[in-house]
Tab-separated table of C-alpha atoms in Angstrom:
chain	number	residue	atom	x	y	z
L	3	UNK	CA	160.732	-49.070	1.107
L	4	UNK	CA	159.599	-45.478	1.909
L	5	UNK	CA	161.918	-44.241	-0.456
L	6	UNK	CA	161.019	-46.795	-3.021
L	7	UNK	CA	157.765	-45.240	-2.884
L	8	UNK	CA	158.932	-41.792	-2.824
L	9	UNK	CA	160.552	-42.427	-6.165
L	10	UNK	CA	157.327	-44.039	-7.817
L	11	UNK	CA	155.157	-41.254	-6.905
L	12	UNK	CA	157.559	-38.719	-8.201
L	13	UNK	CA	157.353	-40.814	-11.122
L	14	UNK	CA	154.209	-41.152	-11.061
L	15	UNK	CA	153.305	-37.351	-10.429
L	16	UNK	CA	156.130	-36.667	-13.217
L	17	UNK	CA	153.229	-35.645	-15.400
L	18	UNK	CA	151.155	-33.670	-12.837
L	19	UNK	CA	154.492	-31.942	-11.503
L	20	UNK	CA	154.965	-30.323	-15.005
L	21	UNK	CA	151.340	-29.261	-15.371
L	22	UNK	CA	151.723	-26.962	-12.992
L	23	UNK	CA	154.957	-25.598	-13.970
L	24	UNK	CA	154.889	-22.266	-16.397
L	25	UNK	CA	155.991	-22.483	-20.083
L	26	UNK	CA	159.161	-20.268	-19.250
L	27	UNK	CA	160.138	-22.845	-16.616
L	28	UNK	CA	158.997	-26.030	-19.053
L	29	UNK	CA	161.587	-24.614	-21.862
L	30	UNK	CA	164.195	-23.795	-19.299
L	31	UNK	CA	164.465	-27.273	-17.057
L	32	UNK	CA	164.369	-29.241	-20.906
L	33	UNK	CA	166.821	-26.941	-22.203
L	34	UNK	CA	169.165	-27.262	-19.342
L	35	UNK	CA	168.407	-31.015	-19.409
L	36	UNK	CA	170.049	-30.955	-22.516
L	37	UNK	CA	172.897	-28.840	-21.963
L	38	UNK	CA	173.685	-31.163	-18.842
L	39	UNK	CA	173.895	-33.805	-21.357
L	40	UNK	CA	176.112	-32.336	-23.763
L	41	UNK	CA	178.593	-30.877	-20.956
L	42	UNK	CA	178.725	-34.279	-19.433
L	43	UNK	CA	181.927	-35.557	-19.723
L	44	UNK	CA	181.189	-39.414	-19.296
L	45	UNK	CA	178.569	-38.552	-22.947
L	46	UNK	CA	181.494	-37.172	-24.890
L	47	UNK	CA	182.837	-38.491	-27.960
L	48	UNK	CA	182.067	-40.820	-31.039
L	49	UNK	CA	182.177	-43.429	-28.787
L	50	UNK	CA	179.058	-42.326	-26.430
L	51	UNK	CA	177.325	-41.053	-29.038
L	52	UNK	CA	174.482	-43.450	-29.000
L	53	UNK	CA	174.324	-43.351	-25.283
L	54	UNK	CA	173.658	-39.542	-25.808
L	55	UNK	CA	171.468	-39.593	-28.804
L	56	UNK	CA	168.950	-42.208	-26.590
L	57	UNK	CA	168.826	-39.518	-23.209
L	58	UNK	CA	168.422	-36.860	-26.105
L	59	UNK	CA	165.789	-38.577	-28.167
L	60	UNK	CA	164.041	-39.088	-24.419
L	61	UNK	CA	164.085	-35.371	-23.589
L	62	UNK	CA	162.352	-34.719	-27.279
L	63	UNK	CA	159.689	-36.958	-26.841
L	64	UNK	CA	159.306	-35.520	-23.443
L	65	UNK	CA	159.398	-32.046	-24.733
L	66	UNK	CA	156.698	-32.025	-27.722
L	67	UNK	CA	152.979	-32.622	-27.702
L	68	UNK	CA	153.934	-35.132	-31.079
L	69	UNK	CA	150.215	-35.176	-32.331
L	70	UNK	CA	150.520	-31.275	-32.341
L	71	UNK	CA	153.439	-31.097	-33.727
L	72	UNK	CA	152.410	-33.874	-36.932
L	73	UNK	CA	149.000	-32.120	-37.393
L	74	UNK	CA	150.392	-28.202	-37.959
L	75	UNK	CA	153.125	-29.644	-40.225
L	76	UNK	CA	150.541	-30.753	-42.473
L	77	UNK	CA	147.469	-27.730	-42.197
L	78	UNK	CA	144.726	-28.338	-43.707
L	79	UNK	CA	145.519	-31.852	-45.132
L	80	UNK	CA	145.584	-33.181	-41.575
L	81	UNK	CA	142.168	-33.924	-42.384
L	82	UNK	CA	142.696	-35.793	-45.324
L	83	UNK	CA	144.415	-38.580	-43.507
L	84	UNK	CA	142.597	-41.570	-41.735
L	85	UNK	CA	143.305	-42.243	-38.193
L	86	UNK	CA	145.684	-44.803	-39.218
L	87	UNK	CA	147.598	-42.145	-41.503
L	88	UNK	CA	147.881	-39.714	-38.747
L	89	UNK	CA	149.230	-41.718	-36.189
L	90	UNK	CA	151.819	-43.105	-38.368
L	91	UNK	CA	152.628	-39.748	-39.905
L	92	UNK	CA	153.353	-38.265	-36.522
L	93	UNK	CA	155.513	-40.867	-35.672
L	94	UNK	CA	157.548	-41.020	-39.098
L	95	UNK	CA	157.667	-37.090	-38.688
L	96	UNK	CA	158.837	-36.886	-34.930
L	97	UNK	CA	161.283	-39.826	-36.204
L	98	UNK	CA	162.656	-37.543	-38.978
L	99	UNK	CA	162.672	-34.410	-36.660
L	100	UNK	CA	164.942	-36.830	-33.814
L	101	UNK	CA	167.702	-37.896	-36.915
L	102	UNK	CA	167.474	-34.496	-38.598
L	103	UNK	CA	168.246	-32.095	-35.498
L	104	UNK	CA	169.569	-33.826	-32.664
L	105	UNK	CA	173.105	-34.685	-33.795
L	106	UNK	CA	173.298	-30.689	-34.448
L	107	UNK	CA	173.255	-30.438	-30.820
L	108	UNK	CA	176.951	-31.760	-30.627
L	109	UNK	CA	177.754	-28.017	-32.061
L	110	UNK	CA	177.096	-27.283	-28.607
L	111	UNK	CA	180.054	-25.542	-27.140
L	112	UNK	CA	178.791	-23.826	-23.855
L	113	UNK	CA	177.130	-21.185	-25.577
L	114	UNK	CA	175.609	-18.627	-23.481
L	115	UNK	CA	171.797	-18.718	-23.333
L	116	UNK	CA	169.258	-16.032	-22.580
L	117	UNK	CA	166.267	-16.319	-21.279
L	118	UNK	CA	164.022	-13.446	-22.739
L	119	UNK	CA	160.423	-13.544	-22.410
L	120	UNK	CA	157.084	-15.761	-22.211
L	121	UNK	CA	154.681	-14.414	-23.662
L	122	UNK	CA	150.832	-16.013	-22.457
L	123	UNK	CA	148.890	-16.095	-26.098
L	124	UNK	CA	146.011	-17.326	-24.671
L	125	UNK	CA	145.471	-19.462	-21.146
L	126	UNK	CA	146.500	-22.949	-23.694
L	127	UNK	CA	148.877	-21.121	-25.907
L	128	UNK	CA	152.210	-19.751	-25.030
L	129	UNK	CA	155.429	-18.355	-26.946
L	130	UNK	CA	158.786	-18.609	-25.168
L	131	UNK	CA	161.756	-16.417	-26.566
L	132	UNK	CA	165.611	-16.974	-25.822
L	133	UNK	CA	168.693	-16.285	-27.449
L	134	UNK	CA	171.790	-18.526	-27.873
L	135	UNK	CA	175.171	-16.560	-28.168
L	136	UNK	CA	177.020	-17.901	-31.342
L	137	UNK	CA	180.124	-16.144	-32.986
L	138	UNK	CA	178.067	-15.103	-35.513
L	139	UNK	CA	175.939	-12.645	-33.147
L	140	UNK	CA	172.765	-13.857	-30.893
L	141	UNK	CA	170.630	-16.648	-32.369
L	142	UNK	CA	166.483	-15.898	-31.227
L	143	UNK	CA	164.893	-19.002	-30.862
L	144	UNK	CA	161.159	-19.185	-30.397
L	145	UNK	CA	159.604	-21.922	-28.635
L	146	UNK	CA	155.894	-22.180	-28.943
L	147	UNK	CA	153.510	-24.458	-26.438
L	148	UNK	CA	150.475	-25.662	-25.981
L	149	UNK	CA	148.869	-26.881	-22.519
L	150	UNK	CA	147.330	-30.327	-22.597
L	151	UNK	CA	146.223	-32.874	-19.732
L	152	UNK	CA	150.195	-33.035	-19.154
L	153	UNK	CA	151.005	-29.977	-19.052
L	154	UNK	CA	152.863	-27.739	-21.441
L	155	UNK	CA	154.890	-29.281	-24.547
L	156	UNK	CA	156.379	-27.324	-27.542
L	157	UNK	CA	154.970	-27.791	-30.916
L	158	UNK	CA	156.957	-25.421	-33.172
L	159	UNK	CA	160.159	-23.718	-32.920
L	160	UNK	CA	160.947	-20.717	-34.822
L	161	UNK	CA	164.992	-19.984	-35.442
L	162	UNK	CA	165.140	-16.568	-36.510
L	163	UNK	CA	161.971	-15.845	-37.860
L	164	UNK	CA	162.230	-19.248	-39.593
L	165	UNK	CA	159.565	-21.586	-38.143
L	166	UNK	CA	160.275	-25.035	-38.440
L	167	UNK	CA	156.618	-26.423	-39.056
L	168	UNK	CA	156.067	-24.042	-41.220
L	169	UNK	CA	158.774	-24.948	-43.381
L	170	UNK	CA	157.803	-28.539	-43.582
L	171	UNK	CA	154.358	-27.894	-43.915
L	172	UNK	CA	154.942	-25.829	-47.106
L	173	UNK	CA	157.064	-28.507	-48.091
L	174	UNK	CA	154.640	-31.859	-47.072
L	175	UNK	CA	151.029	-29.295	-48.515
L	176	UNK	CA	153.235	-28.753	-51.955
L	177	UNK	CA	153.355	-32.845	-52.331
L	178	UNK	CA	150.057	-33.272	-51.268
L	179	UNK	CA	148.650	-31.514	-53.552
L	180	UNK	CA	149.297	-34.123	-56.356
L	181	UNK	CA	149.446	-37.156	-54.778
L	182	UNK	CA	147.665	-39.077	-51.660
L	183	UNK	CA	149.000	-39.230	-48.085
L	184	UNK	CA	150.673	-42.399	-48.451
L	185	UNK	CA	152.887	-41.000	-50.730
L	186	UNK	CA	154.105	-38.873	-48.412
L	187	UNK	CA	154.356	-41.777	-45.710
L	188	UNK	CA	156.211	-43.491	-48.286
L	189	UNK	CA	158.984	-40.637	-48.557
L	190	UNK	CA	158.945	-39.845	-45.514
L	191	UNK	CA	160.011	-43.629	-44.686
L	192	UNK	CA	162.567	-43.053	-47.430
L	193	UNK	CA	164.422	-40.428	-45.653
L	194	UNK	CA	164.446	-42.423	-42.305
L	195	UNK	CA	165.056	-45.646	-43.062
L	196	UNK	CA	166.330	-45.418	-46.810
L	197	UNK	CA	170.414	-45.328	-47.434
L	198	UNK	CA	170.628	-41.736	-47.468
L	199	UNK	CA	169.474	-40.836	-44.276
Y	9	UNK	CA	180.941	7.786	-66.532
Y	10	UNK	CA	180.372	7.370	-62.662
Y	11	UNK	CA	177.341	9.964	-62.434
Y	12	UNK	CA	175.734	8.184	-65.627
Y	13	UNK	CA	175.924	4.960	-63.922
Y	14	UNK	CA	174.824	6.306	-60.535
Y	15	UNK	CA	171.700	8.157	-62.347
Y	16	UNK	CA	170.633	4.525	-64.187
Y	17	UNK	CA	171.165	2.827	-60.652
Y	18	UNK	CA	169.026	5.901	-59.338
Y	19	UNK	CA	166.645	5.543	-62.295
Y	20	UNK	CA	166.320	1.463	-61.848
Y	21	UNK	CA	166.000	1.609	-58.284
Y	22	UNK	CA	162.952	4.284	-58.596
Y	23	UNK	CA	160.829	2.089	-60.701
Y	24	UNK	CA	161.208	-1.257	-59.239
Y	25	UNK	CA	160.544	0.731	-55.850
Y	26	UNK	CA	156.983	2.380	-57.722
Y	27	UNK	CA	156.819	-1.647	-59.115
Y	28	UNK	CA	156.431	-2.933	-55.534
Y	29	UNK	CA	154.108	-0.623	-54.030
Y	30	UNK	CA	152.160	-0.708	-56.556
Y	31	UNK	CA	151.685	-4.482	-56.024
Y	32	UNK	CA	148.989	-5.327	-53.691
Y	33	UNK	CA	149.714	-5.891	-50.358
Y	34	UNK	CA	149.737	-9.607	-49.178
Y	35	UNK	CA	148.443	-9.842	-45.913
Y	36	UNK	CA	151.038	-11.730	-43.046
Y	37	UNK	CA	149.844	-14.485	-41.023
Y	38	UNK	CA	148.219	-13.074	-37.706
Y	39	UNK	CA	150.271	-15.204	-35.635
Y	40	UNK	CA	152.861	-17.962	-35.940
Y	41	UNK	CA	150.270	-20.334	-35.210
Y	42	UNK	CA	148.114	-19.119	-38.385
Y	43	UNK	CA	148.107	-22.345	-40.864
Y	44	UNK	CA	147.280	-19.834	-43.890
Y	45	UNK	CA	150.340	-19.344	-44.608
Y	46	UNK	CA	151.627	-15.868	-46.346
Y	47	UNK	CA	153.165	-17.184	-50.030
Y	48	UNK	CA	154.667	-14.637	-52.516
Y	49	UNK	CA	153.104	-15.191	-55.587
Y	50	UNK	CA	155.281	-17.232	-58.200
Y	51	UNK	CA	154.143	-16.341	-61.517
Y	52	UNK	CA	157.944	-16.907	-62.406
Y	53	UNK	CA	158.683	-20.174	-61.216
Y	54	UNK	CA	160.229	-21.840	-64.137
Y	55	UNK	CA	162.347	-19.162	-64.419
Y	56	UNK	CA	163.356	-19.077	-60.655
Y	57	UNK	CA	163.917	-22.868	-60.512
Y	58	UNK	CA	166.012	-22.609	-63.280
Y	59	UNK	CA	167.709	-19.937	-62.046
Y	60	UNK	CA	167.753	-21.802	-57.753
Y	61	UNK	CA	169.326	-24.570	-60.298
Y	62	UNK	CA	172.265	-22.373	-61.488
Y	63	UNK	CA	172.912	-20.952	-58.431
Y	64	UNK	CA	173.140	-24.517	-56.985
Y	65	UNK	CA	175.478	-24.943	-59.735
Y	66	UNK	CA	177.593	-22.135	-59.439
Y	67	UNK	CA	177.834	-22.363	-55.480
Y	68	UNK	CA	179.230	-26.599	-55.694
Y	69	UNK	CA	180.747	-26.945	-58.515
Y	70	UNK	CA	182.593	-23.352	-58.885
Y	71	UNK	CA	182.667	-21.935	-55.165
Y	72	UNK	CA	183.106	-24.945	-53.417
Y	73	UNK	CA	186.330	-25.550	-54.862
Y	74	UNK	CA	187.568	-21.679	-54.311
Y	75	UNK	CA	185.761	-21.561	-50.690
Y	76	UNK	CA	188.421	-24.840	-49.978
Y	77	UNK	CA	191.193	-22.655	-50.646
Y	78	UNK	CA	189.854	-19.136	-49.064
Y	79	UNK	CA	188.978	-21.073	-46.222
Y	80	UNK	CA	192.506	-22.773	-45.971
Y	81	UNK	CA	193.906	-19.025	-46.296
Y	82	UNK	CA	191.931	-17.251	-43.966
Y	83	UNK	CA	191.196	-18.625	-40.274
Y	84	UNK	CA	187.783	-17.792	-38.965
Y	85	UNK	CA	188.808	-15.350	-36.797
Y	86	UNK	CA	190.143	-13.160	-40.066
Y	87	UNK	CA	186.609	-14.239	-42.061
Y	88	UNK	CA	184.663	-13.035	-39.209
Y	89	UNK	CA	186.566	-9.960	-39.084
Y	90	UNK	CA	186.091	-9.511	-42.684
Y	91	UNK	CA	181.634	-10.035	-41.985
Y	92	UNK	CA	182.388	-7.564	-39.191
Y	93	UNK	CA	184.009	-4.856	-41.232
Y	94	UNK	CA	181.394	-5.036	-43.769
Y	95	UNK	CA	178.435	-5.003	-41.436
Y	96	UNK	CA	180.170	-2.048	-40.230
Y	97	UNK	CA	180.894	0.119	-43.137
Y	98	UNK	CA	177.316	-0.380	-44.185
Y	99	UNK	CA	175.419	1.062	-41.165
Y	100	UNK	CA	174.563	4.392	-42.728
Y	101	UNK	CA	172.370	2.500	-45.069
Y	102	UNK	CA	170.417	0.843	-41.689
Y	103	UNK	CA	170.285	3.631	-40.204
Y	104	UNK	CA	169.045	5.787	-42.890
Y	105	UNK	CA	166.113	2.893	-42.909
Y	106	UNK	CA	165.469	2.963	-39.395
Y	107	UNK	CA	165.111	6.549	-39.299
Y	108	UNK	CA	162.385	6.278	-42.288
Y	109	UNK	CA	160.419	3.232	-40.588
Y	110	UNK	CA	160.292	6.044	-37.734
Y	111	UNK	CA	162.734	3.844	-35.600
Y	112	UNK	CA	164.998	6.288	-33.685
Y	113	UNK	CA	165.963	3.877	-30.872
Y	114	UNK	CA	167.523	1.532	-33.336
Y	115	UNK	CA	169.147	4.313	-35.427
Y	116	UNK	CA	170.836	5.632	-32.205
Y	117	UNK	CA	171.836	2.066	-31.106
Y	118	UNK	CA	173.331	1.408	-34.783
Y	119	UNK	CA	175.342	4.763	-34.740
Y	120	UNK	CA	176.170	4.050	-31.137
Y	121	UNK	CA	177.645	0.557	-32.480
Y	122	UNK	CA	179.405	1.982	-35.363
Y	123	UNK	CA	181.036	4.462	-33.017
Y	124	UNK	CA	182.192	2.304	-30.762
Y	125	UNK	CA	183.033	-0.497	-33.060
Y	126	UNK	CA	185.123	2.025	-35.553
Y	127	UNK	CA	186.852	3.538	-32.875
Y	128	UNK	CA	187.769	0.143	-30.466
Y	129	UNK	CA	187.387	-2.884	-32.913
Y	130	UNK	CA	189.922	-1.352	-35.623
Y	131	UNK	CA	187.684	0.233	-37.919
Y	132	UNK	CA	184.763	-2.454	-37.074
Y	133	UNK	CA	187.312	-5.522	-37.706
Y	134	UNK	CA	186.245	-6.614	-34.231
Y	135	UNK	CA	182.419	-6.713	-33.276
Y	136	UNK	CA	182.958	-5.406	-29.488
Y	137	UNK	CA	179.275	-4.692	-28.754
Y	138	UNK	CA	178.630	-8.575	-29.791
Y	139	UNK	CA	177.171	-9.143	-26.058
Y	140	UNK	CA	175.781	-5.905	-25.268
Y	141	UNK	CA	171.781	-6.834	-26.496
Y	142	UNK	CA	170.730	-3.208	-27.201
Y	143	UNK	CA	173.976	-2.737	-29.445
Y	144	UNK	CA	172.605	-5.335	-31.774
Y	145	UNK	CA	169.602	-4.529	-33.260
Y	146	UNK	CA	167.914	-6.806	-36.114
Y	147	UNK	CA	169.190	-4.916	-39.657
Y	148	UNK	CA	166.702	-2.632	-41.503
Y	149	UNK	CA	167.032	-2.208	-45.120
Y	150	UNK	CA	165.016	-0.543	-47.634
Y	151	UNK	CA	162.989	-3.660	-48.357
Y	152	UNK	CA	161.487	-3.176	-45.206
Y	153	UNK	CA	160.982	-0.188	-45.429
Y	154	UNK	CA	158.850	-0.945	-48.087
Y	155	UNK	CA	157.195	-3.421	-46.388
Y	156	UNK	CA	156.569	-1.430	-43.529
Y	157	UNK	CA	155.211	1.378	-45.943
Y	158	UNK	CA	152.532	-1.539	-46.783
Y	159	UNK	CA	154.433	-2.480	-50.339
Y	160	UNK	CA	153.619	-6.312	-50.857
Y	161	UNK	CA	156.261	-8.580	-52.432
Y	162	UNK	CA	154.695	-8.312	-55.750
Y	163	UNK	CA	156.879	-11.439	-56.771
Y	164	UNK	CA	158.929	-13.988	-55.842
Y	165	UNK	CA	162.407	-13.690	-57.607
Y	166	UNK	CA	165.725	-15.971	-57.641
Y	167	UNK	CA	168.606	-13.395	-58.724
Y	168	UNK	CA	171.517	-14.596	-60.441
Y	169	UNK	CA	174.062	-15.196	-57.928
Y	170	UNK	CA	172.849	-13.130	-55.116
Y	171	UNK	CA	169.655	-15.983	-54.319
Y	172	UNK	CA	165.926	-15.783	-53.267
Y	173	UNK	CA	164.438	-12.090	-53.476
Y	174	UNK	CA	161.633	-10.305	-54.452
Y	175	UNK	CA	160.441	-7.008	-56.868
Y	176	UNK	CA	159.989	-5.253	-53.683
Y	177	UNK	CA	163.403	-6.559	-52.505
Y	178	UNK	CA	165.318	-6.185	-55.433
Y	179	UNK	CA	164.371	-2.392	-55.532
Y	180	UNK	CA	165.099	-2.453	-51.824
Y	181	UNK	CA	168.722	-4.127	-52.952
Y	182	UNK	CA	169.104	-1.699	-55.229
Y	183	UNK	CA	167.896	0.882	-53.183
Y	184	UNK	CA	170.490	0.464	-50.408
Y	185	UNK	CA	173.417	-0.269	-52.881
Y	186	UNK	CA	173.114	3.858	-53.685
Y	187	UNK	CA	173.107	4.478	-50.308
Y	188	UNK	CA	176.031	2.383	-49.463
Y	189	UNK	CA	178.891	4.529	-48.746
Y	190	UNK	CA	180.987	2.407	-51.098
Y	191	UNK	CA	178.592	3.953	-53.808
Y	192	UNK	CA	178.894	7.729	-53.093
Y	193	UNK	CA	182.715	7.645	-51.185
Y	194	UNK	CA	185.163	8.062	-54.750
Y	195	UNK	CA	188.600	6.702	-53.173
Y	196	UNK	CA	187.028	3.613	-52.790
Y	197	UNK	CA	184.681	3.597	-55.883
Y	198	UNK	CA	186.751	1.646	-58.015
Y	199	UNK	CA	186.803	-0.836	-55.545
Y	200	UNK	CA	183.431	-0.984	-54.724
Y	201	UNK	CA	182.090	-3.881	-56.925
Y	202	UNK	CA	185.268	-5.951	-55.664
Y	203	UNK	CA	184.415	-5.539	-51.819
Y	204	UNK	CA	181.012	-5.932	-52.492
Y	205	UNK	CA	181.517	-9.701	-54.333
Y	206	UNK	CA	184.148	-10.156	-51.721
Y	207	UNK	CA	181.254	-9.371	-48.949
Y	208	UNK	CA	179.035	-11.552	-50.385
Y	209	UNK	CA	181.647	-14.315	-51.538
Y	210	UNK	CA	183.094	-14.661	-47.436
Y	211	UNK	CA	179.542	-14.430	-46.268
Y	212	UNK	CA	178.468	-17.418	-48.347
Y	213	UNK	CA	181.407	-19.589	-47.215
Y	214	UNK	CA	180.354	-18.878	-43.481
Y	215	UNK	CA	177.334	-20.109	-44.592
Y	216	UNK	CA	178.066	-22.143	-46.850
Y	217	UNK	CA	177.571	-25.562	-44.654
Y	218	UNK	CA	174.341	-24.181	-43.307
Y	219	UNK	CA	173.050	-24.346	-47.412
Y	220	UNK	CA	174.279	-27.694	-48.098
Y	221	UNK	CA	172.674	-29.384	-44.801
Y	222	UNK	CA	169.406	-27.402	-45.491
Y	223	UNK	CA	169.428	-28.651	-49.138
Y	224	UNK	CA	169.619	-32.035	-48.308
Y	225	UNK	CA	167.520	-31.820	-45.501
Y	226	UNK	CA	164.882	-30.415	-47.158
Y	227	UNK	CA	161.907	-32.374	-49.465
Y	228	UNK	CA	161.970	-29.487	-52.036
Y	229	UNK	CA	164.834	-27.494	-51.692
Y	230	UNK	CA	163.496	-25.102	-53.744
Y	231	UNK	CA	160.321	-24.402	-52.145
Y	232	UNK	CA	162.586	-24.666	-48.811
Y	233	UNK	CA	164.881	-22.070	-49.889
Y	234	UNK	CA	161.237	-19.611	-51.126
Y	235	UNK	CA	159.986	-20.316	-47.726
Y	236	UNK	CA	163.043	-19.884	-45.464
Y	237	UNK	CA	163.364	-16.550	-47.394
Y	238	UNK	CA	159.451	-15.699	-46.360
Y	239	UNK	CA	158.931	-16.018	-43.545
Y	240	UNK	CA	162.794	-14.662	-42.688
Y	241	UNK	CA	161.952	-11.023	-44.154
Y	242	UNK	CA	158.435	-11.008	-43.290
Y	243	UNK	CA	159.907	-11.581	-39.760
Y	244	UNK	CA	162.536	-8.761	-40.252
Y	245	UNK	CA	159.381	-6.558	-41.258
Y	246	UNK	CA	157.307	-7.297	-38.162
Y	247	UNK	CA	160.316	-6.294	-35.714
């Protein structure tokens, strides 16, 4: 019973527990969550793959602030959505994000990773840098957080130089500019659900 | 015949470089978290999506098919070695930029690369300093150096073949071509513009997947492609 307990209130404090950790630390436990699901040998293979994709698809939820993430991929037309819109726009996009990047992960081949820097941008805003060793030289990765009521989650990530919001925001503002939110709902649905996901 | 040509490239290179400073200077976002986002302008865009159209073309219908067969020729281990040998021979040309953006720390770790990379990874076949941070310094070129000068973009520009650019860039390109030692060394100037497509060609088919999965991934490829190009050399300016 005690330790039934002890369980729930880690559980419980889960949320508290990562307020007070620092965005360096944040990045590096998710990011070695990760890797300790791709090295496990019981997740390997075509066969597991689903088993992997749903502990991976927890650990992304777990890493980004979603809301955050939705509203700076679409700028200033984050307004022009109802509350409605917006909360099914961040889902559709954190959907898209899950099936677009995840199964790149099984690239994963115990590639060295370096933990650079975290740099405080302000005492809510933080940048974390690391590289991954590849054979094509070391990949910089950017991670940058924001601190909310949970603590700190990511809501961009910038591959050399390249953010990722940014990129879809140029993309998502481009199609807003002719033609209402739902229309972008509706592609964005496409890609997810359609046959050519 | 060669000095005529080198004096036009000279010549060319000169007045798209005047071209892009003259443009006015674009101002980066502050920070990555700035949602006005820097865009080169695009007066050209018909003519760049036509030409982002070709080059789609020409890269899976025509290179595909003759990547299939390179590839099947040449393990990775001989491609990379290829990449390495080429990223090698053209160091004078970064550090010739890093010692005009004022960068002496980089210069002396690219000569300190190329010395030890020439000497131990058979004539820079072999990247030895790959895991040695310092010894791998991001590349300047003379578009930066432009950039760092305070030369805008001017324009946004999809060459033939060789992808997203800009006026800036393209003098930058052209620029850094002269000072290639491919360009000035004569035993190997008749075989300069076959390395240099051979450079290119093995560099696109180790990238080659990478532009196919970012096509289809992306909504527009083509303003993908524009803003993957960006925000990559305004990063490459910054550092």
């Amino acid at each position: 019973m005690k330790h039934l307990l002890f369980a729930l209130s880690w559980l419980l404090l889960g949320d508290i527990v990562w307020a007070d950790t620092s965005p360096l630390t944040f990045v590096r436990s998710n990011v070695e969550r990760v890797v300790a699901i791709l090295e496990n040998p019981d997740l390997r293979g075509e066969t597991h793959k689903r088993e992997r994709r749903a502990q991976l698809e927890r650990i992304t939820e777990d890493f980004f602030d979603t809301q955050e993430l939705a509203r700076r991929s679409l700028g200033q037309y984050w307004r022009a959505l109802s509350p409605g819109e917006q909360t099914e726009f961040a889902a559709l996009f954190v959907e898209l994000i899950k099936q677009t990047y995840l199964d790149k992960l099984d690239v994963y081949n115990n590639q060295g990773i370096r933990y650079e820097e975290e740099i405080m941008q302000s005492p809510t805003q933080a940048v974390v840098r690391f590289s991954v060793a590849t054979d094509k030289g070391p990949l910089r990765v950017e991670i940058n957080l924001i601190s909310g009521p949970t603590g700190w989650r990511a809501f961009d990530i910038t591959v050399e130089n390249v953010s990722l919001v940014r990129n879809f925001r140029t993309q998502f503002q481009s199609i807003l500019q002719s033609h209402p939110p739902q229309h972008l709902i509706a592609i964005l649905k496409e890609r997810i659900h359609g046959p050519n996901r | 015949m060669a000095r005529i040509a080198k004096s036009i490239v000279l010549v060319c290179t000169l007045m798209l470089t005047l071209g892009a400073c003259a443009a006015k200077h674009a101002p980066a976002p502050s920070s990555p978290l700035a949602q006005e986002d820097y865009v080169i302008p695009d007066p050209l865009e018909p003519f760049n999506r036509a030409m982002f159209r070709f080059n789609d073309w020409f890269i899976t219908s025509i290179f595909a098919p003759v990547r299939t067969v390179y590839v099947g020729a040449f393990p990775p281990d001989a491609r990379r070695g290829f990449s390495n040998f080429y990223y090698n021979l053209a160091t004078p040309v970064r550090v010739a930029n890093s010692l005009l953006q004022l960068k002496v720390d980089k210069a002396f770790a690219e000569i300190v690369r190329f010395a030890l990379n020439t000497v131990f990874g058979s004539f820079g076949l072999a990247n030895v300093t790959r895991d040695i941070a310092w010894l791998n310094p991001s590349p300047e070129d003379f578009g930066q150096t432009l950039g760092q000068a305070g030369a805008g973009h001017g324009v946004y520009l999809v060459l033939p073949f060789l992808g997203p650019s800009s006026l800036r860039d393209l003098g930058g390109l052209v620029a850094d071509s002269v000072a290639h030692p491919l360009f000035w060394y004569a035993p190997l100037y008749e075989a300069a513009v076959p390395l240099r497509i051979h450079d290119r060609g093995n560099a696109l088919a180790q990238y080659f997947e990478e532009y196919q999965r970012t096509k289809k991934e992306a909504f527009d490829p083509y303003l993908s492609f524009k803003d993957i190009y960006t925000q990559y050399r305004e990063g490459l300016v910054r550092q």
